[in-house]
Amino acid sequence: MADRYLHFTGTAPGRFLTRRLGLPRPAPLHRWSPERPALEGPLLVLTAAGSGLDGPLPGIGLKTVTAADRPAGVLLDATGVAGAADLASVHAALHPVVRTVADSGRVVVLGARPCADDHHQAAAQEALAGLVRSLGKEIGRGRTVNLVRLAAPSPTAAESTLRFLFSPKSAYVSGQVVELTDTVPRQPADPARPLTGRTALVTGAARGIGASVAEVLARDGAHVICVDVPRAQADLVRTADRLGATALPLDITADDAAYRIASTLPDSHLDVLVHNAGITRDRRLANMPADRWSQVVDVNLSSVLDTTDALLKTGAVRRGGRIVATASIAGIAGNTGQTNYAASKAGIIGLVRSLAPRAAAAHGVTVNAVAPGFIETMMTAAVPLLIREAGRRMNSHGQGGLPVDVAEATAYLAHPSSGPVNGQVLRVCGQSLLGA
Ligand code: NAI
């Protein structure tokens, strides 16, 4: 499971050999830890073609400057970019600074929604997505590049997204476009533990990504209910005990799954629902029996649809609640031997896009997905060696992600201030070449 090549390239002989042989050297990524919780350096704020914002940028905990030798982050306000001619000012702003961004630093372009009735503005704003995706591939050294699109001139909607992207929590998120709504965000009472007093339920929490999600949500203050199949009970109880969480052994495909979840909730209510449980049963379609097909669709998609419907309908998910489902880049790019898995994960994307606006309007609940790329877990450890090695390297960071990368992205979507983030499919893939 461990990435031995990444470890080797971090040693003195590894550095020597990779330099001599011209081999790729993936950068060690700065991930969040209590000792290093923030990017280390100032945030350089630039503007291209005049700002389209009607207020100041929200504070995100970094010192803001207008010039810096070695910024930890660069925020380019490109909200005023309204035509192809304005793109020259985007180049003029970024060209002199891009080389100076610190290792594991961040570039975020703040744009506006492309207008349906102004094709010049739409062309220029869409151009920013192309720039971001290309710069993400070029920039290297653990640095990331992302685009955030505002729906309205008020920048307050961007606060939780900018906090996440300009932090070590987004180490494996690059080349992404996050579209915000104009919902006014709410502030948590305790910003250090934003989920204090909230209940979160995570499926598939006995191990892998789910265990990490449970841990990060508990770190952020939530009381977590960890769900996994009864045969994983020993691991489930170990995870739950470590986190002061509740273990609920349950097969989420059971007919009474939603009822059993609802009856475990401390005060019959839930604030964060994370659909993480998932399985693979790979085989080419021509060789795939019906049971392998339906097992995957049942766990990865049908159970998500059924429990979501039941918990929303009964009002178990509180107003201000968050639903985060787990897609996959396989659901975006497709994958040989995974018609069942990719169908189920693409289905998750369909669910999120359709339900998000209605859930927000009717219940005040957001619905988003994370789409992990290659993450180092037991699921990917089971992949044959050569395919595994290709999956690991074929992204802008040249390495696999860790479960905590998906967990941090989930915690960002679950954050009380992330109300304006709705209907998004956030890839946590180090800008994988698959489906790019
Ligand atoms: P994993 O196999 O390590 O863990 C999945 C967990 O879900 C297990 O503990 C399993 O017992 C549980 N589970 C399976 N069926 C269940 C059911 N019917 N009811 C309750 N729990 C059930 O998988 P991993 O790697 O942690 O993946 C987590 C999620 O992320 C899955 O949805 C997976 O499809 C998705 N994903 C993972 C990627 C990776 O690279 N590891 C890439 C893309 C998506």
XYZ file of N, CA and C in Angstrom, residues 112-258:
441
model
N -16.080 34.862 -12.265
C -17.533 35.047 -12.192
C -18.181 33.938 -13.018
N -19.460 33.655 -12.734
C -20.211 32.683 -13.551
C -20.224 33.149 -15.000
N -19.968 32.275 -15.959
C -20.142 32.666 -17.359
C -21.612 33.046 -17.609
N -21.818 34.196 -18.268
C -23.187 34.691 -18.501
C -23.832 33.966 -19.673
N -25.097 33.557 -19.498
C -25.808 32.901 -20.606
C -26.106 33.901 -21.726
N -26.202 35.195 -21.393
C -26.590 36.169 -22.411
C -25.451 37.112 -22.810
N -24.221 36.737 -22.521
C -23.066 37.552 -22.947
C -21.929 36.595 -23.321
N -21.839 36.280 -24.607
C -20.873 35.248 -25.014
C -19.437 35.741 -24.934
N -19.217 37.039 -24.901
C -17.840 37.544 -24.728
C -17.380 37.311 -23.286
N -18.243 37.666 -22.348
C -17.915 37.418 -20.931
C -17.782 35.916 -20.695
N -18.707 35.124 -21.258
C -18.683 33.666 -21.053
C -17.392 33.068 -21.612
N -16.981 33.537 -22.770
C -15.740 33.010 -23.374
C -14.549 33.324 -22.476
N -14.490 34.570 -22.002
C -13.335 34.974 -21.195
C -13.327 34.253 -19.852
N -14.494 34.088 -19.232
C -14.534 33.399 -17.939
C -14.246 31.912 -18.097
N -14.710 31.322 -19.207
C -14.404 29.897 -19.434
C -12.913 29.734 -19.729
N -12.327 30.756 -20.348
C -10.881 30.709 -20.641
C -10.080 30.540 -19.346
N -10.600 31.117 -18.266
C -9.888 31.007 -16.980
C -9.784 29.548 -16.537
N -10.823 28.754 -16.858
C -10.787 27.330 -16.480
C -9.664 26.621 -17.242
N -9.519 26.959 -18.517
C -8.442 26.355 -19.313
C -7.081 26.744 -18.776
N -6.952 28.005 -18.395
C -5.680 28.471 -17.836
C -5.351 27.717 -16.555
N -6.342 27.624 -15.664
C -6.120 26.984 -14.362
C -5.726 25.515 -14.547
N -6.429 24.832 -15.437
C -6.131 23.406 -15.627
C -4.733 23.213 -16.206
N -4.310 24.121 -17.061
C -2.974 23.981 -17.660
C -1.889 24.368 -16.665
N -2.113 25.459 -15.955
C -1.100 25.899 -14.979
C -0.933 24.844 -13.882
N -2.027 24.198 -13.514
C -1.955 23.120 -12.518
C -1.011 22.015 -12.968
N -0.989 21.755 -14.261
C -0.112 20.699 -14.789
C 1.333 21.162 -14.866
N 1.531 22.475 -15.032
C 2.900 22.989 -15.197
C 3.598 23.275 -13.869
N 2.857 23.643 -12.870
C 3.445 24.401 -11.766
C 4.337 23.564 -10.844
N 3.992 22.310 -10.616
C 4.865 21.386 -9.878
C 5.126 21.775 -8.427
N 6.087 21.067 -7.819
C 6.555 21.315 -6.441
C 5.427 21.344 -5.409
N 4.440 20.487 -5.629
C 3.358 20.356 -4.649
C 2.408 21.541 -4.649
N 2.529 22.428 -5.641
C 1.654 23.605 -5.681
C 0.350 23.247 -6.414
N -0.729 23.938 -6.086
C -2.015 23.652 -6.719
C -2.586 24.927 -7.338
N -3.472 24.735 -8.310
C -4.100 25.864 -9.002
C -5.589 25.544 -9.164
N -6.454 26.415 -8.690
C -7.891 26.171 -8.781
C -8.639 27.449 -9.138
N -9.879 27.266 -9.615
C -10.740 28.394 -10.001
C -12.013 28.356 -9.150
N -12.364 29.502 -8.595
C -13.606 29.623 -7.815
C -14.494 30.619 -8.533
N -15.724 30.203 -8.831
C -16.637 31.103 -9.554
C -17.736 31.607 -8.638
N -17.855 32.916 -8.595
C -18.915 33.539 -7.793
C -20.169 33.719 -8.646
N -21.337 33.574 -7.983
C -22.600 33.781 -8.704
C -23.026 35.237 -8.667
N -22.493 35.980 -7.686
C -22.894 37.375 -7.482
C -21.650 38.169 -7.082
N -21.710 39.508 -7.166
C -20.502 40.300 -6.882
C -20.022 40.245 -5.429
N -20.873 39.783 -4.501
C -20.427 39.743 -3.102
C -19.435 38.596 -2.890
N -18.226 38.912 -2.371
C -17.226 37.842 -2.208
C -17.401 37.006 -0.945
N -18.361 37.366 -0.069
C -18.471 36.629 1.203
C -18.800 35.150 0.969
N -19.502 34.854 -0.134
C -19.870 33.459 -0.418
C -18.635 32.573 -0.572
N -17.497 33.194 -0.867
C -16.290 32.407 -1.164
C -15.479 32.055 0.074
N -15.909 32.534 1.261
C -15.008 32.422 2.411
C -14.554 30.993 2.716
N -15.506 30.062 2.882
C -15.089 28.706 3.297
C -14.263 28.045 2.194
N -14.574 28.366 0.952
C -13.840 27.756 -0.170
C -12.412 28.292 -0.224
N -12.266 29.604 -0.028
C -10.908 30.173 -0.050
C -10.108 29.686 1.156
N -10.758 29.607 2.323
C -10.056 29.080 3.510
C -9.524 27.681 3.237
N -10.355 26.853 2.605
C -9.945 25.474 2.312
C -8.816 25.457 1.273
N -9.019 26.173 0.179
C -8.026 26.101 -0.907
C -6.688 26.728 -0.493
N -6.730 27.735 0.379
C -5.472 28.345 0.847
C -5.029 27.727 2.172
N -5.227 26.432 2.304
C -4.767 25.750 3.516
C -4.118 24.430 3.117
N -3.362 23.824 4.036
C -2.758 22.522 3.722
C -3.804 21.409 3.599
N -5.067 21.726 3.942
C -6.124 20.705 3.862
C -6.471 20.350 2.415
N -6.096 21.206 1.469
C -6.453 20.962 0.064
C -5.249 20.486 -0.749
N -4.293 19.817 -0.082
C -3.033 19.445 -0.741
C -3.231 18.658 -2.036
N -4.305 17.853 -2.112
C -4.467 16.950 -3.265
C -5.602 17.411 -4.191
N -6.000 18.700 -4.055
C -7.072 19.248 -4.900
C -6.453 20.263 -5.847
N -6.397 19.940 -7.117
C -5.824 20.885 -8.074
C -6.530 20.770 -9.419
N -6.524 21.891 -10.157
C -7.132 21.914 -11.486
C -8.654 21.896 -11.433
N -9.223 22.308 -10.289
C -10.680 22.208 -10.128
C -11.373 23.560 -10.285
N -12.654 23.476 -10.645
C -13.499 24.656 -10.738
C -14.630 24.481 -9.725
N -14.719 25.389 -8.757
C -15.801 25.323 -7.765
C -16.769 26.465 -8.057
N -18.027 26.115 -8.310
C -19.053 27.129 -8.607
C -19.886 27.383 -7.362
N -19.967 28.623 -6.958
C -20.708 28.956 -5.741
C -22.070 29.534 -6.080
N -22.997 29.399 -5.152
C -24.291 30.074 -5.283
C -24.196 31.404 -4.519
N -25.260 32.192 -4.566
C -25.206 33.477 -3.848
C -25.809 33.383 -2.447
N -25.945 32.160 -1.917
C -26.417 31.976 -0.538
C -25.490 32.713 0.428
N -26.073 33.357 1.420
C -25.237 34.045 2.414
C -24.752 33.007 3.428
N -23.433 32.868 3.592
C -22.942 31.812 4.493
C -23.171 32.153 5.952
N -23.305 31.085 6.780
C -23.431 31.273 8.228
C -22.100 30.976 8.888
N -21.802 31.691 9.949
C -20.526 31.468 10.639
C -20.727 30.483 11.786
N -19.787 29.555 11.973
C -19.894 28.650 13.121
C -19.589 29.403 14.410
N -20.177 28.942 15.527
C -19.928 29.610 16.817
C -18.444 29.478 17.189
N -17.854 28.318 16.933
C -16.451 28.086 17.285
C -15.676 27.735 16.013
N -15.013 28.727 15.382
C -14.338 28.458 14.110
C -13.273 27.367 14.211
N -12.690 27.170 15.417
C -11.650 26.146 15.554
C -12.253 24.739 15.527
N -13.506 24.624 15.973
C -14.207 23.327 15.961
C -15.605 23.569 15.392
N -15.658 23.782 14.067
C -16.892 24.286 13.457
C -18.087 23.343 13.546
N -17.851 22.067 13.839
C -18.975 21.127 13.888
C -19.403 20.802 15.322
N -18.941 21.625 16.257
C -19.320 21.410 17.657
C -20.848 21.394 17.805
N -21.343 20.391 18.533
C -22.783 20.295 18.768
C -23.530 19.645 17.621
N -22.789 19.243 16.572
C -23.464 18.636 15.416
C -23.241 17.132 15.371
N -24.161 16.453 14.742
C -24.058 15.000 14.598
C -23.760 14.676 13.133
N -22.769 13.815 12.927
C -22.406 13.411 11.563
C -22.476 11.898 11.470
N -22.966 11.393 10.352
C -22.985 9.949 10.145
C -22.154 9.612 8.904
N -21.245 8.653 9.062
C -20.347 8.286 7.959
C -20.514 6.802 7.672
N -20.857 6.444 6.451
C -20.964 5.019 6.110
C -19.608 4.508 5.628
N -19.382 3.222 5.838
C -18.093 2.625 5.437
C -16.952 3.171 6.276
N -17.216 3.357 7.577
C -16.254 4.074 8.433
C -15.291 3.158 9.174
N -15.344 1.848 8.908
C -14.462 0.941 9.655
C -13.002 1.113 9.256
N -12.776 1.536 8.034
C -11.388 1.597 7.552
C -11.297 2.608 6.393
N -10.102 2.742 5.854
C -9.887 3.512 4.620
C -10.346 4.963 4.728
N -10.931 5.422 3.635
C -11.336 6.829 3.553
C -12.393 7.152 4.614
N -13.335 6.229 4.820
C -14.421 6.477 5.767
C -13.915 6.687 7.188
N -12.929 5.878 7.595
C -12.366 6.034 8.946
C -11.706 7.404 9.073
N -11.051 7.827 8.010
C -10.396 9.133 8.030
C -11.425 10.274 8.059
N -12.506 10.115 7.307
C -13.574 11.132 7.327
C -14.122 11.253 8.747
N -14.390 10.098 9.379
C -14.917 10.124 10.751
C -13.939 10.856 11.670
N -12.664 10.590 11.500
C -11.651 11.208 12.362
C -11.606 12.732 12.169
N -11.648 13.175 10.921
C -11.551 14.623 10.654
C -12.828 15.345 11.115
N -13.990 14.724 10.928
C -15.225 15.365 11.395
C -15.238 15.431 12.924
N -14.689 14.397 13.573
C -14.586 14.422 15.045
C -13.595 15.506 15.480
N -12.498 15.625 14.762
C -11.536 16.706 15.054
C -12.228 18.062 14.980
N -13.147 18.207 14.022
C -13.846 19.479 13.843
C -15.016 19.643 14.813
N -15.168 18.696 15.741
C -16.129 18.884 16.832
C -17.391 18.055 16.751
N -17.598 17.313 15.654
C -18.863 16.583 15.497
C -18.909 15.337 16.376
N -20.113 14.989 16.807
C -20.306 13.630 17.333
C -20.570 12.746 16.114
N -19.756 11.709 15.943
C -19.829 10.927 14.707
C -20.465 9.572 14.977
N -21.330 9.181 14.062
C -21.874 7.819 14.086
C -21.223 7.072 12.923
N -20.508 6.016 13.263
C -19.744 5.271 12.259
C -20.523 4.014 11.867
N -20.816 3.901 10.584
C -21.590 2.757 10.083
C -20.683 1.868 9.237
N -20.798 0.562 9.426
C -20.153 -0.378 8.501
C -20.839 -1.725 8.628
N -20.518 -2.624 7.707
C -21.194 -3.929 7.708
C -20.874 -4.701 8.992
N -21.814 -5.526 9.448
C -21.587 -6.278 10.694
C -20.287 -7.088 10.665
N -19.851 -7.603 9.511
C -18.629 -8.416 9.532
C -17.373 -7.559 9.768
N -17.499 -6.243 9.659
C -16.356 -5.351 9.937
C -16.450 -4.760 11.342
N -17.281 -5.409 12.187
C -17.596 -4.800 13.482
C -16.358 -4.522 14.346
N -15.393 -5.442 14.335
C -14.215 -5.249 15.202
C -13.487 -3.955 14.808
N -13.243 -3.766 13.511
C -12.575 -2.536 13.046
C -13.447 -1.312 13.320
N -14.743 -1.489 13.113
C -15.678 -0.370 13.299
C -15.645 0.120 14.751
N -15.705 -0.822 15.661
C -15.719 -0.454 17.086
C -14.382 0.193 17.470
N -13.287 -0.333 16.903
C -11.965 0.247 17.199
C -11.930 1.715 16.723
N -12.388 1.955 15.492
C -12.409 3.337 14.966
C -13.282 4.221 15.850
N -14.480 3.749 16.156
C -15.431 4.567 16.918
C -14.884 4.860 18.318
N -14.308 3.851 18.967
C -13.789 4.054 20.331
C -12.684 5.098 20.345
N -11.818 5.022 19.335
C -10.693 5.969 19.245
C -11.201 7.410 19.155
N -12.358 7.584 18.535
C -12.847 8.944 18.257
C -13.943 9.387 19.225
N -14.267 8.551 20.187
C -15.409 8.870 21.055
C -16.694 8.900 20.261
N -16.759 8.070 19.217
C -17.913 8.055 18.315
C -18.820 6.875 18.654
N -19.952 6.800 17.949
C -20.887 5.687 18.127
C -20.711 4.726 16.957
N -20.635 3.424 17.252
C -20.539 2.427 16.173
C -21.925 1.884 15.868
N -22.274 1.862 14.598
C -23.557 1.282 14.188
C -23.287 0.229 13.122
N -23.218 -1.059 13.530
C -23.010 -2.104 12.521
C -24.282 -2.256 11.687
N -24.184 -2.019 10.415
C -25.381 -2.003 9.560
C -24.960 -2.142 8.100
N -25.648 -3.036 7.396
C -25.459 -3.107 5.938
C -26.387 -2.056 5.332
N -25.805 -1.084 4.645
C -26.638 0.038 4.177
C -27.600 -0.358 3.053
N -27.463 -1.591 2.548
C -28.432 -2.031 1.542
C -29.655 -2.699 2.189
N -29.630 -2.839 3.521
C -30.775 -3.476 4.200
C -32.039 -2.637 3.990
N -33.172 -3.315 3.910
C -34.435 -2.600 3.664
C -34.733 -1.557 4.734
N -34.329 -1.890 5.972
C -34.656 -0.973 7.075
C -33.465 -0.073 7.451
N -32.517 0.116 6.522
C -31.291 0.871 6.858
C -31.614 2.292 7.332
N -32.471 2.999 6.600
C -32.772 4.393 6.978
C -33.456 4.435 8.330
